[in-house]
Structure formats: C-alpha cells, structure tokens
Amino acid sequence: MLTLENVHVSYGPIRALHGVSMTIGAGEVVTLIGANGAGKSTTLRAISGLVHASSGRILFEDKDITQMSSAEIVRLGIGHSPEGRRVFANMTVRENLELGAYCRKDRAGIREDFDRAITLFPRLKERIGQNAGTLSGGEQQMLAMGRALMGRPKLLLLDEPSLGLAPFLIRDIFSIITDINKQGTTVLLVEQNAHMALGVAHKGYVLETGHIILSDSAQQLLANDDIKKAYLGE
Ligand code: ATP
C-alpha cells in the first residue's frame, strides 16, 4: 500500500531523515519506534505532505505522492493524527470532527463515520458541544484520532496516541487501534511506548537519528535483546 524509498528530509540545515525506506502492506498495523528526535514525526509528515522529501520517493497505491500537497494526499485516503493534540481549540468537538470530513461529499457516509467516531470514543459524545480547547489532554488526543478517521482514510498515521494518557486510557487507545484496523484501516503508528505499540503491530521499524536500523515482525522485535535493552526498558 505504501512504500518509502530512500527518503531524505531536511529542515533548513538540519537533516532529519537520511534515506528512510519502508513498506506497509494493506491491512497491516506497522509501528515506527525510536528515541526523541529520531525522525518519527518527520517520517509521518513526509508521508502526509506536511514536509517534502529532498530526495527519494513515496508511493501510495502505486501513485507517486512525494511532492503532492497535503490536501491531495488526504483525498487519496491518508489520514494523519498529529502529535501534540492539534485540535481547533475554539471550535466544538462536533465541529472538529466535521472538519475531518471537509474533503468528502457523501453525507450518509460522513454521518456513519461521525457515529462510528463517537462510538469508538464515548467520551467525545459526552462532550460533543464543548470547546475542544477545554478538553483534557487525553480527550484532545481522542479527538485528533476521531477527526483523522472522519476522512475515512485507507491509511491512518498515528503520532504518539498514548502520549500523556493515564495508564487505563493507554490500554483503551491501543485496543481502539486494533478495532480500527480490524474494521479495515491500515495503520502506521509512531510510539515511544514501544512495548504497547509492538503488542498491537504486525511489524516494526526502528529509527535512529534519521536511519532505519532494523525492521522485523513485531514478535521478533519484542524478543530481540538489543531492542529490549534500548526501547523496552528490560
Ligand atoms: P519525538 O519522539 O521527540 O517527537 P521524533 O522522532 O518524532 O521525536 P522529529 O520530530 O521527526 O523526531 O524530529 C527529527 C529531527 O528534526 C530532530 O532533530 C528535530 O529537532 C528536527 N526538527 C523537527 N522539526 C523541525 C523543524 N520544524 N525545524 C527544525 N528542525 C526540526
């Protein structure tokens, strides 16, 4: 479904990705793990067109999306739930969710996905008329995910969905990710919580200072001694 071939990204003089290659098959949950500053968010931004690769290619369903705008990429079926709960603070939960469907016209489908989002996240249903800026951090995280789902993406990019959540909510979020995947959405998950991420993923990539240093099935990565020491705190 998605292929990155030797992708390089720089922010001015700062080189963030030095030739990242990865593949994601339709129906998979793939996780990208790595330390702070490794380039995980940049990889997601490059896929969704928020930054552009200086070299290399990104193919989605065989189309070259490397230099496409983020609006075109959303229309092709890639949704992005960014790190840091980027919700529209002065708009209500309902308005934020509706905005996630801005490029769709199928009213019945939008209604269906709205109902699905508030079923997946009952907390959002309770706060549907509340301004997003007054939600707790965890609720804003759920809203960002719900909003990305409102675009009915084929591929959902999730940046640190567990960040700042209470432990019981972290379990909820990972089980929701599994549900979303079972309902047919392919997921690329960026996480510092490598243990939980590898628990729900089929395979994983390990990113270190802009390079992929390892990729394997999630099971093999969980059993790998170097990964255990560096990322699983064992
Ligand atoms: P974290 O887990 O801390 O969020 P990350 O793996 O997602 O980290 P990125 O946010 O992709 O890492 O950052 C990769 C590198 O690019 C870092 O060195 C960071 O300082 C740099 N960087 C990211 N965004 C910018 C920007 N807008 N301008 C300049 N440098 C940036």
Tab-separated table of C-alpha atoms and ligand atoms in Angstrom:
chain	number	residue	atom	x	y	z
A	1	MET	CA	0.000	0.000	0.000
A	2	LEU	CA	2.738	2.461	0.982
A	3	THR	CA	6.414	2.411	0.076
A	4	LEU	CA	9.134	4.847	1.119
A	5	GLU	CA	12.274	4.617	-0.986
A	6	ASN	CA	15.404	6.246	0.375
A	7	VAL	CA	13.579	9.331	1.679
A	8	HIS	CA	15.670	12.310	2.796
A	9	VAL	CA	14.135	15.284	4.647
A	10	SER	CA	15.846	18.408	5.978
A	11	TYR	CA	14.587	21.387	7.944
A	12	GLY	CA	16.899	24.087	6.597
A	13	PRO	CA	20.365	22.989	7.689
A	14	ILE	CA	19.030	20.224	9.968
A	15	ARG	CA	18.937	16.839	8.293
A	16	ALA	CA	16.136	14.828	9.895
A	17	LEU	CA	15.840	11.756	7.622
A	18	HIS	CA	18.843	10.209	5.901
A	19	GLY	CA	17.403	7.711	3.451
A	20	VAL	CA	14.404	6.061	5.086
A	21	SER	CA	12.935	3.046	3.278
A	22	MET	CA	9.921	1.098	4.469
A	23	THR	CA	6.869	-0.759	3.181
A	24	ILE	CA	3.389	-1.094	4.636
A	25	GLY	CA	1.017	-3.708	3.291
A	26	ALA	CA	-2.755	-3.180	3.108
A	27	GLY	CA	-4.409	-4.326	6.325
A	28	GLU	CA	-1.275	-4.127	8.464
A	29	VAL	CA	-0.503	-2.252	11.659
A	30	VAL	CA	3.112	-1.132	11.379
A	31	THR	CA	4.916	0.690	14.151
A	32	LEU	CA	7.857	3.014	13.935
A	33	ILE	CA	9.791	3.219	17.164
A	34	GLY	CA	12.750	5.350	18.119
A	35	ALA	CA	14.124	7.802	20.672
A	36	ASN	CA	13.275	11.509	20.865
A	37	GLY	CA	14.419	13.320	17.764
A	38	ALA	CA	14.990	10.121	15.745
A	39	GLY	CA	12.739	11.420	12.962
A	40	LYS	CA	9.479	9.532	13.615
A	41	SER	CA	7.156	12.532	13.316
A	42	THR	CA	9.108	13.759	10.299
A	43	THR	CA	8.513	10.418	8.569
A	44	LEU	CA	4.745	10.803	9.108
A	45	ARG	CA	4.864	14.447	7.976
A	46	ALA	CA	6.675	13.452	4.790
A	47	ILE	CA	4.010	10.833	4.028
A	48	SER	CA	1.129	13.251	4.580
A	49	GLY	CA	2.777	16.082	2.624
A	50	LEU	CA	3.383	18.459	5.543
A	51	VAL	CA	7.087	18.415	4.679
A	52	HIS	CA	8.595	17.366	1.370
A	53	ALA	CA	11.437	14.972	0.751
A	54	SER	CA	14.563	16.494	-0.801
A	55	SER	CA	15.222	13.133	-2.447
A	56	GLY	CA	13.730	9.653	-2.533
A	57	ARG	CA	10.171	8.629	-3.360
A	58	ILE	CA	6.939	7.897	-1.515
A	59	LEU	CA	4.422	5.685	-3.327
A	60	PHE	CA	0.838	5.181	-2.137
A	61	GLU	CA	-1.116	2.525	-4.013
A	62	ASP	CA	1.465	2.874	-6.816
A	63	LYS	CA	1.000	6.663	-7.133
A	64	ASP	CA	3.995	8.876	-6.518
A	65	ILE	CA	2.848	11.236	-3.729
A	66	THR	CA	6.301	12.591	-2.822
A	67	GLN	CA	5.645	16.164	-3.909
A	68	MET	CA	1.842	16.247	-3.615
A	69	SER	CA	0.105	18.743	-1.331
A	70	SER	CA	-1.368	17.510	1.938
A	71	ALA	CA	-4.893	18.239	0.611
A	72	GLU	CA	-4.313	15.924	-2.370
A	73	ILE	CA	-2.852	13.260	-0.087
A	74	VAL	CA	-5.893	13.387	2.256
A	75	ARG	CA	-8.142	12.937	-0.791
A	76	LEU	CA	-6.207	9.824	-1.818
A	77	GLY	CA	-7.006	8.279	1.572
A	78	ILE	CA	-4.248	9.068	4.060
A	79	GLY	CA	-5.337	10.484	7.436
A	80	HIS	CA	-2.893	11.963	9.955
A	81	SER	CA	-3.478	12.316	13.688
A	82	PRO	CA	-0.547	14.562	14.653
A	83	GLU	CA	1.448	14.635	17.856
A	84	GLY	CA	0.536	17.286	20.394
A	85	ARG	CA	-3.244	17.185	20.064
A	86	ARG	CA	-3.536	19.731	17.307
A	87	VAL	CA	-7.250	20.323	17.652
A	88	PHE	CA	-9.040	23.592	16.884
A	89	ALA	CA	-9.361	24.979	20.409
A	90	ASN	CA	-12.151	27.473	19.746
A	91	MET	CA	-14.356	25.017	17.911
A	92	THR	CA	-16.565	22.382	19.490
A	93	VAL	CA	-15.881	18.668	19.482
A	94	ARG	CA	-18.610	18.249	16.845
A	95	GLU	CA	-17.101	20.955	14.616
A	96	ASN	CA	-13.621	19.439	14.930
A	97	LEU	CA	-14.953	16.033	13.888
A	98	GLU	CA	-16.912	17.520	10.989
A	99	LEU	CA	-13.789	19.311	9.773
A	100	GLY	CA	-12.097	15.934	9.418
A	101	ALA	CA	-14.566	15.192	6.602
A	102	TYR	CA	-14.004	18.508	4.797
A	103	CYS	CA	-12.966	16.919	1.528
A	104	ARG	CA	-15.940	14.490	1.404
A	105	LYS	CA	-19.372	14.999	-0.076
A	106	ASP	CA	-21.105	11.693	0.780
A	107	ARG	CA	-23.413	12.901	3.549
A	108	ALA	CA	-24.638	9.446	4.533
A	109	GLY	CA	-21.070	8.148	4.813
A	110	ILE	CA	-19.991	11.183	6.850
A	111	ARG	CA	-22.910	10.628	9.246
A	112	GLU	CA	-21.922	6.957	9.547
A	113	ASP	CA	-18.304	7.830	10.342
A	114	PHE	CA	-19.389	10.504	12.826
A	115	ASP	CA	-21.444	7.868	14.662
A	116	ARG	CA	-18.526	5.459	14.488
A	117	ALA	CA	-16.098	8.052	15.940
A	118	ILE	CA	-18.332	8.800	18.915
A	119	THR	CA	-18.951	5.094	19.454
A	120	LEU	CA	-15.190	4.421	19.473
A	121	PHE	CA	-14.688	7.397	21.811
A	122	PRO	CA	-17.757	7.673	24.077
A	123	ARG	CA	-16.005	10.478	25.975
A	124	LEU	CA	-16.294	12.661	22.885
A	125	LYS	CA	-20.027	12.002	22.696
A	126	GLU	CA	-20.472	13.326	26.242
A	127	ARG	CA	-18.578	16.479	25.320
A	128	ILE	CA	-19.875	16.989	21.822
A	129	GLY	CA	-20.825	20.673	22.304
A	130	GLN	CA	-17.781	21.601	24.406
A	131	ASN	CA	-14.951	23.709	23.001
A	132	ALA	CA	-12.002	21.473	22.151
A	133	GLY	CA	-9.584	23.790	23.977
A	134	THR	CA	-11.271	22.938	27.284
A	135	LEU	CA	-10.918	19.143	26.857
A	136	SER	CA	-8.318	17.278	28.902
A	137	GLY	CA	-5.117	16.263	27.122
A	138	GLY	CA	-6.284	12.668	26.700
A	139	GLU	CA	-9.644	13.793	25.342
A	140	GLN	CA	-7.910	16.063	22.820
A	141	GLN	CA	-5.811	13.072	21.755
A	142	MET	CA	-9.004	11.083	21.157
A	143	LEU	CA	-10.494	13.997	19.229
A	144	ALA	CA	-7.431	14.204	16.980
A	145	MET	CA	-7.790	10.479	16.223
A	146	GLY	CA	-11.548	10.774	15.683
A	147	ARG	CA	-11.030	13.720	13.350
A	148	ALA	CA	-8.471	11.789	11.277
A	149	LEU	CA	-10.949	8.892	10.995
A	150	MET	CA	-13.634	11.260	9.683
A	151	GLY	CA	-11.705	11.438	6.398
A	152	ARG	CA	-12.374	7.662	6.090
A	153	PRO	CA	-8.676	7.009	5.459
A	154	LYS	CA	-7.360	3.812	3.936
A	155	LEU	CA	-4.120	4.512	5.789
A	156	LEU	CA	-4.148	6.169	9.208
A	157	LEU	CA	-0.960	7.789	10.525
A	158	LEU	CA	-0.971	7.997	14.316
A	159	ASP	CA	1.669	10.099	16.062
A	160	GLU	CA	2.126	9.191	19.731
A	161	PRO	CA	-1.532	8.444	20.502
A	162	SER	CA	-0.646	7.350	24.058
A	163	LEU	CA	1.341	10.468	24.967
A	164	GLY	CA	0.288	11.897	28.314
A	165	LEU	CA	-2.560	9.436	28.844
A	166	ALA	CA	-3.343	7.747	32.149
A	167	PRO	CA	-2.397	4.023	32.137
A	168	PHE	CA	-6.009	2.779	31.893
A	169	LEU	CA	-6.614	5.078	28.927
A	170	ILE	CA	-3.426	3.856	27.238
A	171	ARG	CA	-4.855	0.329	27.191
A	172	ASP	CA	-8.097	1.717	25.746
A	173	ILE	CA	-6.287	3.603	22.989
A	174	PHE	CA	-4.337	0.530	21.879
A	175	SER	CA	-7.454	-1.603	21.828
A	176	ILE	CA	-9.196	1.087	19.754
A	177	ILE	CA	-6.258	0.998	17.313
A	178	THR	CA	-6.780	-2.758	16.958
A	179	ASP	CA	-10.529	-2.194	16.376
A	180	ILE	CA	-9.856	0.460	13.734
A	181	ASN	CA	-7.511	-1.949	11.960
A	182	LYS	CA	-9.991	-4.833	12.150
A	183	GLN	CA	-12.585	-2.568	10.535
A	184	GLY	CA	-10.264	-2.336	7.514
A	185	THR	CA	-7.923	0.620	8.061
A	186	THR	CA	-4.174	0.170	7.630
A	187	VAL	CA	-2.245	1.893	10.429
A	188	LEU	CA	1.224	3.390	10.746
A	189	LEU	CA	1.810	4.011	14.432
A	190	VAL	CA	4.583	6.150	15.876
A	191	GLU	CA	5.158	5.465	19.546
A	192	GLN	CA	7.614	5.910	22.363
A	193	ASN	CA	5.635	3.281	24.236
A	194	ALA	CA	7.357	0.561	22.219
A	195	HIS	CA	6.021	-2.269	24.325
A	196	MET	CA	2.370	-1.426	23.735
A	197	ALA	CA	2.989	-0.500	20.094
A	198	LEU	CA	4.703	-3.814	19.308
A	199	GLY	CA	1.862	-5.545	21.141
A	200	VAL	CA	-0.679	-4.355	18.549
A	201	ALA	CA	1.566	-4.180	15.462
A	202	HIS	CA	2.299	-6.837	12.854
A	203	LYS	CA	5.748	-5.462	12.153
A	204	GLY	CA	8.019	-2.680	13.286
A	205	TYR	CA	10.783	-0.409	12.084
A	206	VAL	CA	13.398	1.053	14.386
A	207	LEU	CA	14.576	4.549	13.547
A	208	GLU	CA	17.794	6.022	14.941
A	209	THR	CA	18.931	9.540	14.026
A	210	GLY	CA	17.153	9.502	10.695
A	211	HIS	CA	18.177	5.946	9.681
A	212	ILE	CA	16.167	2.735	9.818
A	213	ILE	CA	18.488	0.421	11.732
A	214	LEU	CA	16.234	-2.622	11.957
A	215	SER	CA	12.910	-3.985	10.784
A	216	ASP	CA	11.231	-7.242	11.700
A	217	SER	CA	7.963	-8.792	12.775
A	218	ALA	CA	6.650	-7.276	15.992
A	219	GLN	CA	7.094	-10.638	17.705
A	220	GLN	CA	10.775	-10.852	16.741
A	221	LEU	CA	11.412	-7.266	17.836
A	222	LEU	CA	9.819	-7.961	21.227
A	223	ALA	CA	12.207	-10.900	21.631
A	224	ASN	CA	15.305	-9.029	20.388
A	225	ASP	CA	17.827	-8.384	23.199
A	226	ASP	CA	19.098	-5.060	21.797
A	227	ILE	CA	15.536	-3.788	21.413
A	228	LYS	CA	14.675	-4.969	24.903
A	229	LYS	CA	17.592	-3.002	26.341
A	230	ALA	CA	17.199	0.140	24.255
A	231	TYR	CA	13.439	0.503	23.910
A	232	LEU	CA	11.591	-1.851	26.222
A	233	GLY	CA	13.352	-0.952	29.475
A	234	GLU	CA	14.263	-4.581	30.224
B	1	ATP	P1	9.958	12.884	19.348
B	1	ATP	O1	9.776	11.469	19.770
B	1	ATP	O2	10.766	13.662	20.337
B	1	ATP	O3	8.711	13.568	18.918
B	1	ATP	P2	10.738	12.325	16.593
B	1	ATP	O4	11.414	11.011	16.418
B	1	ATP	O5	9.302	12.417	16.202
B	1	ATP	O6	10.939	12.842	18.068
B	1	ATP	P3	11.151	14.519	14.766
B	1	ATP	O7	10.144	15.411	15.393
B	1	ATP	O8	10.822	13.898	13.476
B	1	ATP	O9	11.588	13.385	15.780
B	1	ATP	O10	12.496	15.335	14.621
B	1	ATP	C1	13.660	14.843	13.933
B	1	ATP	C2	14.735	15.907	13.967
B	1	ATP	O11	14.342	17.028	13.184
B	1	ATP	C3	15.039	16.450	15.357
B	1	ATP	O12	16.416	16.642	15.469
B	1	ATP	C4	14.309	17.787	15.402
B	1	ATP	O13	14.953	18.702	16.245
B	1	ATP	C5	14.348	18.225	13.957
B	1	ATP	N1	13.167	19.013	13.609
B	1	ATP	C6	11.876	18.600	13.653
B	1	ATP	N2	11.041	19.580	13.243
B	1	ATP	C7	11.806	20.647	12.934
B	1	ATP	C8	11.549	21.953	12.438
B	1	ATP	N3	10.316	22.374	12.174
B	1	ATP	N4	12.615	22.769	12.259
B	1	ATP	C9	13.877	22.360	12.510
B	1	ATP	N5	14.188	21.128	12.964
B	1	ATP	C10	13.179	20.264	13.175
